[in-house]
XYZ file of C-alpha atoms in Angstrom:
676
model
C -59.922 -7.364 -1.464
C -61.231 -10.297 -1.004
C -63.458 -7.997 0.515
C -64.126 -5.593 -2.160
C -64.655 -8.798 -4.512
C -67.228 -10.285 -2.464
C -68.836 -6.335 -2.510
C -68.321 -6.576 -6.450
C -69.862 -10.272 -6.579
C -72.955 -8.787 -5.187
C -73.447 -6.016 -6.588
C -73.158 -7.381 -10.078
C -75.483 -10.426 -8.788
C -78.179 -7.197 -8.006
C -77.847 -5.549 -10.498
C -78.249 -8.864 -12.615
C -81.962 -9.658 -11.319
C -83.565 -7.154 -10.649
C -86.846 -8.850 -9.958
C -85.608 -10.717 -6.993
C -84.316 -9.540 -4.285
C -80.747 -10.430 -1.866
C -82.296 -12.185 0.879
C -81.911 -10.387 4.473
C -78.458 -11.057 6.395
C -78.397 -12.622 10.160
C -77.650 -10.292 12.210
C -73.535 -11.376 13.418
C -73.111 -10.932 17.037
C -70.088 -8.269 17.858
C -67.748 -8.195 20.827
C -68.012 -4.889 22.709
C -64.350 -4.151 20.639
C -67.032 -4.036 17.213
C -66.656 -0.189 18.125
C -63.156 0.668 17.065
C -62.897 -1.393 13.783
C -64.068 -0.391 11.084
C -66.364 -1.968 8.575
C -63.960 -3.863 6.303
C -62.679 -5.782 9.463
C -66.396 -6.579 10.390
C -66.705 -7.626 6.765
C -63.984 -9.726 7.094
C -66.145 -12.054 9.586
C -68.579 -12.600 7.483
C -67.024 -13.915 4.809
C -67.353 -16.705 5.565
C -71.343 -16.618 5.365
C -73.147 -15.945 2.236
C -72.045 -13.868 -0.176
C -74.669 -11.434 -0.474
C -74.684 -10.916 3.517
C -73.713 -8.068 3.164
C -74.860 -5.283 0.541
C -72.353 -2.680 -1.256
C -75.120 0.043 -0.630
C -74.499 0.266 2.572
C -73.582 3.693 3.531
C -70.974 3.105 6.606
C -68.616 0.424 4.214
C -65.850 3.140 2.512
C -64.476 1.244 -0.237
C -60.934 2.827 -2.738
C -62.165 2.047 -6.077
C -58.863 3.473 -7.250
C -58.404 0.123 -8.840
C -54.205 -0.997 -10.256
C -53.925 2.318 -9.480
C -49.909 3.421 -6.975
C -51.090 4.798 -4.313
C -48.143 7.402 -4.611
C -49.660 9.382 -6.558
C -51.855 10.570 -4.264
C -49.264 11.979 -1.759
C -49.371 15.416 -2.895
C -53.603 15.356 -2.406
C -55.239 15.320 0.496
C -57.773 12.586 -0.531
C -56.398 8.432 -1.320
C -58.702 7.867 -4.252
C -62.841 7.918 -4.306
C -65.358 5.525 -3.040
C -68.768 3.362 -4.696
C -70.055 6.595 -5.240
C -66.883 8.922 -6.728
C -66.216 11.065 -3.306
C -63.157 11.250 -2.554
C -61.755 9.746 0.321
C -60.024 11.672 2.827
C -56.281 10.666 5.030
C -57.202 11.148 8.144
C -55.755 13.739 9.820
C -53.017 12.476 11.664
C -51.153 14.937 14.005
C -50.048 12.814 16.226
C -46.213 12.725 17.646
C -44.584 9.462 19.476
C -44.953 10.253 22.478
C -48.878 9.749 21.855
C -48.507 7.685 19.231
C -46.106 5.729 22.540
C -48.948 6.134 24.977
C -51.870 4.314 22.712
C -49.266 1.666 22.745
C -49.616 1.854 26.988
C -53.318 1.745 26.956
C -54.586 -0.080 24.162
C -54.290 -3.523 24.711
C -54.698 -4.113 20.560
C -52.536 -1.532 19.261
C -50.121 -4.985 19.020
C -53.564 -6.022 16.193
C -53.902 -2.690 14.352
C -52.523 -1.740 11.000
C -53.114 1.070 8.313
C -55.281 0.641 5.344
C -53.405 2.191 3.019
C -56.271 2.263 0.501
C -58.703 4.177 3.064
C -55.550 5.444 5.694
C -57.421 3.887 8.177
C -57.040 1.611 11.247
C -57.950 -1.531 10.916
C -58.174 -4.043 13.789
C -57.336 -7.356 12.692
C -59.260 -10.217 14.052
C -58.163 -13.561 15.491
C -58.771 -15.846 12.856
C -56.184 -13.610 10.792
C -54.134 -13.179 13.365
C -53.638 -16.386 14.009
C -53.527 -16.257 9.741
C -50.766 -14.239 9.917
C -48.551 -15.947 11.961
C -49.557 -19.291 10.467
C -47.413 -18.455 6.984
C -45.033 -16.473 9.217
C -43.792 -20.156 10.237
C -44.021 -20.947 6.378
C -47.605 -23.217 6.586
C -50.117 -22.880 4.451
C -53.241 -20.893 5.367
C -55.721 -22.692 5.791
C -56.333 -24.586 8.727
C -58.158 -27.338 8.008
C -55.419 -28.520 4.915
C -53.026 -31.606 6.409
C -50.328 -32.269 4.104
C -48.826 -35.495 5.436
C -52.891 -37.026 4.374
C -51.567 -40.547 3.370
C -51.607 -40.805 -0.970
C -54.704 -42.577 -2.665
C -53.680 -45.126 -5.378
C -55.618 -44.232 -8.117
C -53.914 -46.817 -11.054
C -53.097 -50.973 -8.259
C -50.655 -52.677 -9.696
C -52.793 -55.524 -9.444
C -53.733 -57.198 -13.160
C -57.644 -56.721 -13.137
C -59.530 -57.926 -16.092
C -61.856 -55.501 -16.729
C -58.974 -52.636 -18.132
C -58.949 -49.025 -18.171
C -59.878 -48.577 -21.144
C -60.850 -50.305 -24.292
C -59.266 -49.292 -26.883
C -57.814 -51.300 -29.652
C -53.812 -51.989 -30.112
C -52.882 -49.112 -32.455
C -50.676 -50.688 -36.055
C -48.104 -49.146 -35.619
C -47.199 -51.288 -32.191
C -47.059 -54.777 -34.130
C -45.211 -53.141 -36.989
C -41.651 -52.671 -38.150
C -40.344 -48.989 -37.722
C -39.199 -47.745 -40.804
C -37.198 -44.417 -38.661
C -35.321 -47.349 -36.846
C -34.427 -48.981 -39.625
C -32.795 -45.529 -41.052
C -31.096 -45.352 -38.186
C -28.903 -48.828 -37.847
C -28.520 -48.452 -41.797
C -26.779 -45.697 -40.512
C -25.038 -46.820 -37.931
C -24.140 -50.238 -40.139
C -22.590 -48.005 -42.596
C -20.942 -45.967 -40.304
C -19.084 -49.549 -38.450
C -17.713 -50.130 -42.583
C -16.000 -47.194 -43.474
C -14.115 -47.175 -39.901
C -15.835 -44.318 -38.255
C -17.592 -46.018 -35.745
C -14.274 -48.854 -33.140
C -15.368 -50.410 -31.423
C -14.724 -50.188 -26.962
C -10.811 -51.361 -26.355
C -10.596 -54.311 -23.778
C -9.148 -52.710 -20.553
C -5.678 -54.142 -19.176
C -6.425 -55.171 -16.368
C -2.387 -54.942 -15.357
C -2.117 -52.235 -12.414
C 0.137 -48.983 -13.264
C 2.909 -47.706 -11.020
C 4.218 -44.829 -10.679
C 7.687 -43.098 -9.556
C 7.175 -40.976 -6.691
C 10.540 -39.799 -6.190
C 11.187 -38.558 -9.444
C 11.219 -35.587 -8.817
C 14.313 -34.290 -10.564
C 12.727 -35.419 -13.830
C 10.662 -32.433 -14.886
C 8.488 -34.612 -17.250
C 7.453 -37.439 -14.923
C 4.044 -36.721 -12.862
C 4.664 -34.439 -10.549
C 6.295 -31.975 -13.308
C 2.656 -30.827 -13.936
C 3.522 -28.832 -10.735
C 4.463 -25.238 -11.676
C 5.657 -23.466 -8.608
C 7.455 -27.031 -7.520
C 10.572 -26.119 -5.699
C 12.732 -29.445 -4.933
C 13.659 -30.089 -1.084
C 17.575 -28.283 -0.493
C 19.748 -31.600 0.045
C 22.027 -32.237 3.111
C 25.585 -31.065 2.350
C 28.165 -33.524 2.253
C 30.102 -34.383 5.434
C 33.530 -33.434 5.845
C 36.605 -33.352 7.339
C 35.434 -32.845 10.328
C 32.689 -35.991 10.255
C 36.160 -38.843 9.092
C 36.555 -41.074 11.989
C 39.913 -40.802 10.992
C 39.763 -36.295 11.308
C 43.834 -34.852 9.845
C 44.917 -33.328 13.043
C 44.605 -29.765 12.403
C 40.141 -30.476 12.532
C 41.114 -32.219 16.115
C 40.421 -29.691 18.994
C 42.112 -28.622 21.859
C 41.199 -29.073 25.231
C 40.647 -25.115 25.251
C 38.448 -25.280 22.346
C 36.926 -27.983 24.026
C 35.313 -26.557 26.807
C 34.932 -23.300 24.807
C 32.410 -25.578 22.716
C 30.464 -26.701 25.186
C 30.050 -23.575 27.279
C 28.390 -22.022 24.072
C 24.736 -22.016 23.190
C 23.530 -25.100 20.594
C 22.775 -22.460 18.778
C 26.130 -20.462 18.369
C 27.654 -23.875 17.687
C 29.891 -23.465 14.289
C 29.478 -27.841 14.242
C 27.191 -29.703 16.544
C 29.529 -31.913 17.217
C 33.383 -33.019 18.712
C 35.593 -34.683 16.169
C 36.770 -37.598 17.285
C 39.534 -39.707 16.619
C 39.445 -43.856 16.052
C 41.982 -46.537 15.041
C 39.376 -47.932 12.533
C 35.959 -47.942 11.120
C 35.447 -51.055 13.496
C 35.687 -48.788 16.589
C 33.377 -46.205 16.043
C 30.105 -46.310 18.232
C 27.110 -45.884 17.488
C 26.140 -41.941 16.649
C 23.806 -40.123 19.540
C 22.209 -38.020 17.822
C 21.330 -40.072 15.417
C 17.354 -40.377 15.403
C 17.387 -36.783 16.509
C 19.371 -35.354 13.422
C 16.462 -37.547 11.143
C 13.623 -36.275 12.756
C 15.019 -33.044 12.751
C 15.315 -32.976 8.742
C 11.773 -34.554 8.589
C 10.323 -31.469 9.983
C 12.416 -29.135 7.663
C 10.820 -31.414 5.103
C 7.247 -30.266 5.194
C 7.450 -28.246 7.933
C 9.447 -25.083 5.939
C 7.993 -23.591 3.159
C 9.892 -23.135 0.533
C 9.637 -20.532 -2.001
C 11.070 -19.717 -5.165
C 12.681 -16.627 -6.237
C 13.312 -14.906 -9.766
C 16.815 -13.537 -9.620
C 16.610 -10.213 -11.348
C 20.066 -10.079 -13.062
C 20.185 -6.110 -12.580
C 24.325 -4.201 -14.061
C 24.821 -2.481 -10.703
C 25.453 0.352 -13.018
C 21.827 0.895 -13.721
C 20.546 1.097 -9.930
C 23.487 4.521 -9.872
C 21.424 8.161 -10.901
C 22.803 8.740 -13.759
C 24.054 12.867 -12.816
C 26.103 15.260 -14.233
C 29.482 15.845 -14.037
C 30.596 18.884 -11.636
C 32.667 20.976 -14.411
C 29.852 20.261 -16.842
C 27.819 22.464 -13.350
C 30.343 25.263 -13.174
C 30.745 28.024 -12.376
C 30.463 27.497 -8.810
C 33.256 28.064 -6.046
C 36.145 25.120 -5.871
C 38.675 27.080 -3.981
C 39.813 29.683 -0.973
C 40.375 33.175 -2.554
C 40.599 35.462 0.771
C 40.966 35.608 4.943
C 39.234 38.251 6.773
C 41.122 37.902 9.720
C 39.654 40.783 12.648
C 37.153 39.348 15.310
C 39.235 38.258 18.425
C 35.729 35.655 19.209
C 33.406 33.717 16.792
C 31.730 35.289 13.694
C 28.226 34.006 14.534
C 26.822 36.172 11.638
C 27.446 37.904 8.114
C 26.331 39.907 5.274
C 26.566 41.037 2.293
C 25.291 44.683 0.549
C 23.299 44.436 -2.756
C 25.357 45.589 -4.914
C 28.111 42.961 -3.575
C 31.708 45.279 -2.784
C 30.939 45.743 0.825
C 30.934 42.934 3.812
C 29.198 43.214 6.668
C 30.093 40.283 9.376
C 29.008 40.302 13.552
C 30.578 38.945 16.194
C 30.985 37.426 20.161
C 34.107 40.250 20.502
C 31.126 42.879 20.861
C 31.714 44.579 17.448
C 30.355 44.432 13.879
C 33.199 44.643 11.018
C 32.431 45.982 8.170
C 35.045 44.539 5.314
C 36.364 45.516 1.490
C 35.066 41.886 -0.680
C 37.632 43.277 -2.533
C 40.799 43.443 -0.721
C 39.600 41.972 2.585
C 40.325 45.509 4.345
C 38.090 46.364 7.192
C 37.022 49.210 6.192
C 34.754 50.436 9.485
C 34.848 48.833 13.277
C 31.339 49.980 15.005
C 31.617 48.237 18.620
C 27.929 48.021 19.867
C 28.680 46.348 23.295
C 27.391 42.854 23.089
C 27.548 39.723 21.227
C 26.245 40.349 17.930
C 23.114 37.711 16.819
C 22.262 38.221 13.060
C 23.267 41.121 10.778
C 20.605 41.893 8.014
C 22.302 44.355 5.559
C 18.694 46.027 3.779
C 18.688 43.972 -0.176
C 17.372 47.883 -1.952
C 20.013 49.119 -3.506
C 18.927 52.622 -2.585
C 19.140 51.892 1.236
C 22.870 52.046 2.958
C 21.453 50.161 6.273
C 22.617 47.285 8.617
C 20.344 46.033 10.657
C 22.012 44.611 14.402
C 20.868 42.095 16.559
C 22.767 43.037 19.395
C 20.761 41.461 23.390
C 17.515 42.755 23.012
C 17.566 45.529 20.963
C 18.104 46.103 17.024
C 20.871 48.488 15.737
C 20.193 50.497 12.436
C 23.688 51.082 10.864
C 24.817 53.232 8.501
C 27.839 52.499 7.089
C 28.729 55.524 5.022
C 29.983 53.189 2.179
C 29.846 53.975 -1.223
C 28.009 56.242 -3.413
C 27.409 59.477 -1.227
C 24.339 60.021 -2.057
C 22.702 56.492 -1.405
C 24.407 57.809 2.529
C 23.072 60.703 2.482
C 19.092 59.647 1.103
C 19.566 57.437 3.435
C 20.162 59.767 6.561
C 17.344 62.000 4.475
C 15.115 59.587 4.592
C 14.876 58.675 8.310
C 15.181 61.737 9.516
C 11.942 63.241 7.267
C 9.659 60.796 9.657
C 7.121 62.826 11.433
C 5.505 61.033 14.848
C 2.078 60.920 15.016
C 0.334 62.981 17.735
C -1.798 59.804 19.620
C 1.250 57.741 19.772
C 0.075 54.240 19.457
C 1.015 51.064 21.412
C 3.045 49.040 20.438
C 5.204 45.856 21.642
C 9.055 47.230 20.734
C 9.812 50.959 21.391
C 11.894 52.332 18.260
C 14.617 55.307 19.501
C 16.614 57.619 17.883
C 20.616 57.227 18.116
C 22.262 60.485 20.839
C 24.887 62.680 18.481
C 28.041 60.583 20.304
C 26.710 57.485 18.413
C 25.292 58.788 15.307
C 29.232 60.012 14.666
C 30.042 55.472 14.687
C 26.693 54.947 12.326
C 23.988 54.247 14.544
C 20.775 55.876 13.379
C 17.853 54.332 14.847
C 17.860 51.958 17.572
C 14.086 49.701 18.458
C 13.936 47.714 22.656
C 12.499 44.976 22.741
C 12.317 43.757 25.972
C 14.005 40.404 25.664
C 16.717 39.027 23.175
C 16.771 39.100 19.893
C 18.615 35.742 17.811
C 17.566 37.686 14.195
C 16.609 39.702 11.478
C 15.889 39.761 8.011
C 14.512 42.362 5.568
C 11.708 42.449 3.186
C 12.591 42.431 -0.507
C 10.954 45.771 -0.707
C 13.282 46.566 1.779
C 10.795 48.888 4.447
C 9.714 45.570 6.518
C 11.539 43.410 7.845
C 10.581 40.296 10.865
C 12.458 39.546 13.585
C 12.378 36.758 16.433
C 12.694 37.164 19.913
C 13.798 34.054 21.898
C 10.871 34.596 24.352
C 7.900 32.306 24.961
C 4.263 32.676 23.742
C 3.401 34.584 20.599
C 5.031 37.401 20.551
C 8.526 35.302 19.644
C 7.894 37.481 16.277
C 7.455 40.971 15.490
C 7.529 42.229 12.191
C 7.933 46.872 11.942
C 8.621 49.284 9.323
C 11.184 51.172 8.917
C 9.668 53.984 7.366
C 6.252 54.728 9.597
C 8.240 53.196 12.802
C 5.642 51.064 13.672
C 6.080 47.157 15.195
C 3.285 44.648 15.609
C 2.651 41.485 16.470
C 1.342 39.268 13.710
C 0.470 35.760 15.221
C -1.888 35.236 18.578
C -0.865 31.558 20.082
C 1.718 30.757 19.485
C 3.154 26.866 17.795
C 6.719 26.066 19.394
C 10.075 28.249 20.007
C 10.533 29.660 16.560
C 14.278 29.340 15.171
C 14.071 30.920 12.116
C 11.801 33.145 9.929
C 12.327 34.221 5.849
C 9.763 35.802 3.947
C 8.463 35.074 0.430
C 10.603 36.345 -2.159
C 8.282 37.176 -4.483
C 4.397 36.745 -2.607
C 2.996 38.338 0.409
C 4.180 35.383 2.173
C 6.254 34.406 5.889
C 8.095 31.548 6.643
C 8.592 30.293 9.830
C 10.155 27.330 11.432
C 9.664 25.961 14.579
C 11.634 22.981 16.052
C 9.862 20.912 14.577
C 7.970 22.348 11.080
C 7.708 24.913 8.483
C 4.601 27.269 8.855
C 4.002 29.493 5.124
C 1.631 31.532 5.793
C -0.512 34.771 3.708
C 0.578 37.899 5.242
C -2.535 39.934 3.738
C -5.163 36.580 4.237
C -4.188 36.395 6.965
C -3.586 33.162 7.720
C -1.823 29.729 7.393
C -1.872 28.370 4.317
C 0.954 25.414 3.823
C 2.933 23.231 6.981
C 5.881 21.442 5.552
C 7.249 18.766 7.880
C 10.830 18.252 7.563
C 11.081 15.043 9.689
C 14.231 16.819 11.775
C 14.757 16.337 15.089
C 15.675 20.344 15.477
C 15.549 23.063 12.177
C 18.179 25.195 12.678
C 18.108 27.475 9.221
C 16.220 27.855 6.632
C 16.594 29.742 2.787
C 13.893 30.205 0.178
C 14.621 30.216 -2.951
C 14.802 32.911 -5.165
C 11.911 32.315 -7.879
C 10.002 31.579 -4.318
C 8.954 27.432 -5.417
C 11.459 25.979 -3.310
C 12.863 25.676 0.114
C 15.358 24.174 2.064
C 16.677 24.311 5.858
C 19.165 22.332 8.143
C 19.253 20.874 10.975
C 20.742 20.028 13.932
C 20.857 16.094 13.171
C 22.519 17.027 9.990
C 20.377 16.998 7.729
C 19.656 18.720 5.109
C 15.515 18.744 3.853
C 14.679 20.346 0.275
C 10.955 21.242 0.200
C 9.099 21.219 -3.221
C 6.408 23.921 -2.238
C 4.049 22.840 -5.119
C 4.763 18.904 -4.260
C 3.813 18.323 -1.459
C 4.777 19.414 1.989
C 7.073 16.413 2.735
C 10.532 16.681 1.804
C 11.008 16.217 -1.985
C 15.126 15.382 -1.199
C 17.014 15.119 2.039
C 20.680 15.213 1.934
C 22.988 13.630 4.308
C 26.445 14.591 3.390
C 27.595 16.588 6.536
C 28.145 14.828 9.401
C 27.841 17.487 12.418
C 24.433 20.082 12.822
C 24.362 22.510 10.043
C 24.480 25.478 11.230
C 23.200 27.742 8.356
C 21.898 27.109 5.093
C 21.909 30.016 1.701
C 20.248 29.851 -2.121
C 22.272 31.901 -4.167
C 19.738 34.561 -5.245
C 21.141 34.148 -9.871
C 23.098 30.717 -10.190
C 21.412 27.768 -9.308
C 23.616 27.091 -6.107
C 23.264 26.202 -2.975
C 25.529 25.722 0.465
C 25.925 24.312 3.498
C 28.119 25.161 6.710
C 28.248 22.116 9.500
C 29.981 22.119 12.663
C 32.647 19.282 11.036
C 34.066 22.192 9.088
C 33.021 22.444 5.791
C 30.533 24.232 3.112
C 29.029 22.285 0.821
C 27.911 24.259 -2.238
C 25.481 22.040 -4.117
C 24.168 22.605 -8.162
C 20.220 23.099 -7.787
C 18.606 23.418 -10.710
C 14.981 24.730 -10.944
C 13.363 23.668 -13.881
C 10.351 25.824 -15.608
C 8.458 22.349 -16.385
C 6.458 21.474 -13.277
C 6.617 18.168 -15.138
C 10.073 18.042 -14.265
C 11.776 17.623 -10.454
C 14.621 19.370 -8.979
C 18.062 18.305 -10.145
C 20.003 18.532 -6.978
C 24.670 17.227 -7.530
C 26.852 17.805 -4.907
C 29.583 19.483 -7.156
C 32.231 20.746 -3.724
C 33.022 20.586 -0.604
C 34.886 23.799 0.225
C 36.806 23.262 3.792
C 38.855 26.043 4.971
C 38.011 26.446 8.567
C 39.297 25.545 12.646
C 37.121 24.056 14.207
C 37.088 26.073 18.032
C 35.374 24.590 20.529
C 33.609 22.090 18.459
C 32.236 24.297 16.404
C 33.258 24.703 12.555
C 31.137 27.386 10.242
C 27.972 28.831 11.900
C 27.480 30.968 8.517
C 27.143 31.077 5.230
C 26.081 33.114 2.978
C 26.514 34.282 -1.292
C 27.674 37.059 -3.449
C 25.008 37.984 -5.169
C 26.242 38.973 -8.742
C 29.238 36.012 -8.657
C 29.196 32.465 -7.588
C 30.988 32.962 -4.689
C 31.036 32.512 -1.350
C 31.574 33.775 2.245
C 31.833 31.407 5.524
C 32.342 32.921 9.290
C 33.570 30.636 11.640
C 34.582 30.010 15.259
C 37.565 30.743 14.487
C 36.782 34.306 13.420
C 38.041 34.228 10.404
C 35.875 35.166 7.136
C 36.938 33.159 3.807
C 35.875 33.574 1.134
C 36.107 30.851 -1.968
C 35.563 31.713 -5.317
């Protein structure tokens, strides 16, 4: 810019004196590198010479005449300003990438002193004087080389009295006349002293002031201003054991003395042994006196003391206010019926949708069908293996029982109840027409023979792997099966009307323990050992992953409304999940002493139950409110006992009656018990 101002001055001078011609500029010797330097740099070189040495009318001198206009305004234009003739100054075309810049940096020895002029967009090579000026400014020095900041100061006025004054001005009149302003100030001060508004300073008391450093007990003392001052605890007063003549019961016997000597110093009740002396004069000097005094000093200044505010809370207020169990009736309270007949432990049971019949499966290789009201065994169906799971079809117009035996699922028509329903079920199964080209399926659907049909068997679904659980969808057409095999085919879904089987998962997330259909939405809950996953069947994606914080999940149940899930575990925990609240447990109940085998919700009443290996069934009140801001109310209301422990196993399965507040339990003692 200095060069631009110089050029402007030269132009103005040329216009002001049209009659005179400026002197010719002297030729300046240029080094060889001057071919690459811009005219602006050449102009900086001749700054020290004549200001008219260079005329701004030179054609090669490119100057940007935009003034104080921000250069950001030209970002979207191909030019960067205008020269003295009003022509555009175009931006140089920069098509050089980083590799070209690196080669220039390696090849050009003056690359480090080349900068870009923002006014013209061109590269400018700095001269040695400009580089030295930049280096001086970076070091915090003055720009001018010849300026000496440490030159001696010149005294323009000396302290010597001289004959000739500096100024010969006569003295002012106010210098020898009393000031009226000062007279007014003095009169005001005299008036204030007379009125007593201004008191004279009191002389200081020369006697020294002493403070009592040990008066800490007095809150009004000097140390009382420390708000958090905590006085040190006093030493305990000596008791009878410290006496020189203690009672005989305080003196240790020889066995107590040996035991005291063998103990660690930190474990001893007393850090000394009581002794008896005839008189106070015979008491020797205490050997640990200095050590105890030193430890006391360490306790005083090394142990931090903190004031803890004692909260006066009534213990009754800490107990949650739960309603009384008798206010939460109805719920089962006593044992009403015992269903006897199985020869081995009863692993599973299921109640018909109407609540009139009960199906149970046992290790004796049979499925028994009972009448609920009379505990009478209506039918016994031998299946030839251990029955792992039994599930009655929940649809009221279909009379089917699914039984999991070894590697197959048997579909039985128990032929109980309404004959029209029994006939329509057989008609539904017989109306199936197989497709012309059977598709490849993970399971085989087999029709029952005539002998098996006489016993009630209608269909057999073979899987090739042991089946551990079977459960129905709420509409009665789909059922889910859990297989005891590694891999992604642990869970299969069968469709009864089309006799189709499919494996919904492509990968495995551990050993599957239980599955359950969501009662309202198209969800499938899959419980593995450490987690419960919630899958959306239509979107075929994972919706939620619940973390029960249990070692091994054993059972699973879904609330009839669908927003809450409970699961039991083998480490005697019952975990309640609120799906709208969190993936972590809302409440963990530890009422059982041993492993939980089964959990169940009541379809209508706010009840849920859990069966355990301790032989008990605990019934809890679980009210879920329609108000989303109100948390569920969980209250244990009754502990039901009756099963006898057999082989360290107690209750193996629980199920609620669909309409009444009754609960069924099957145990390892081979009985089924109804609590009403």
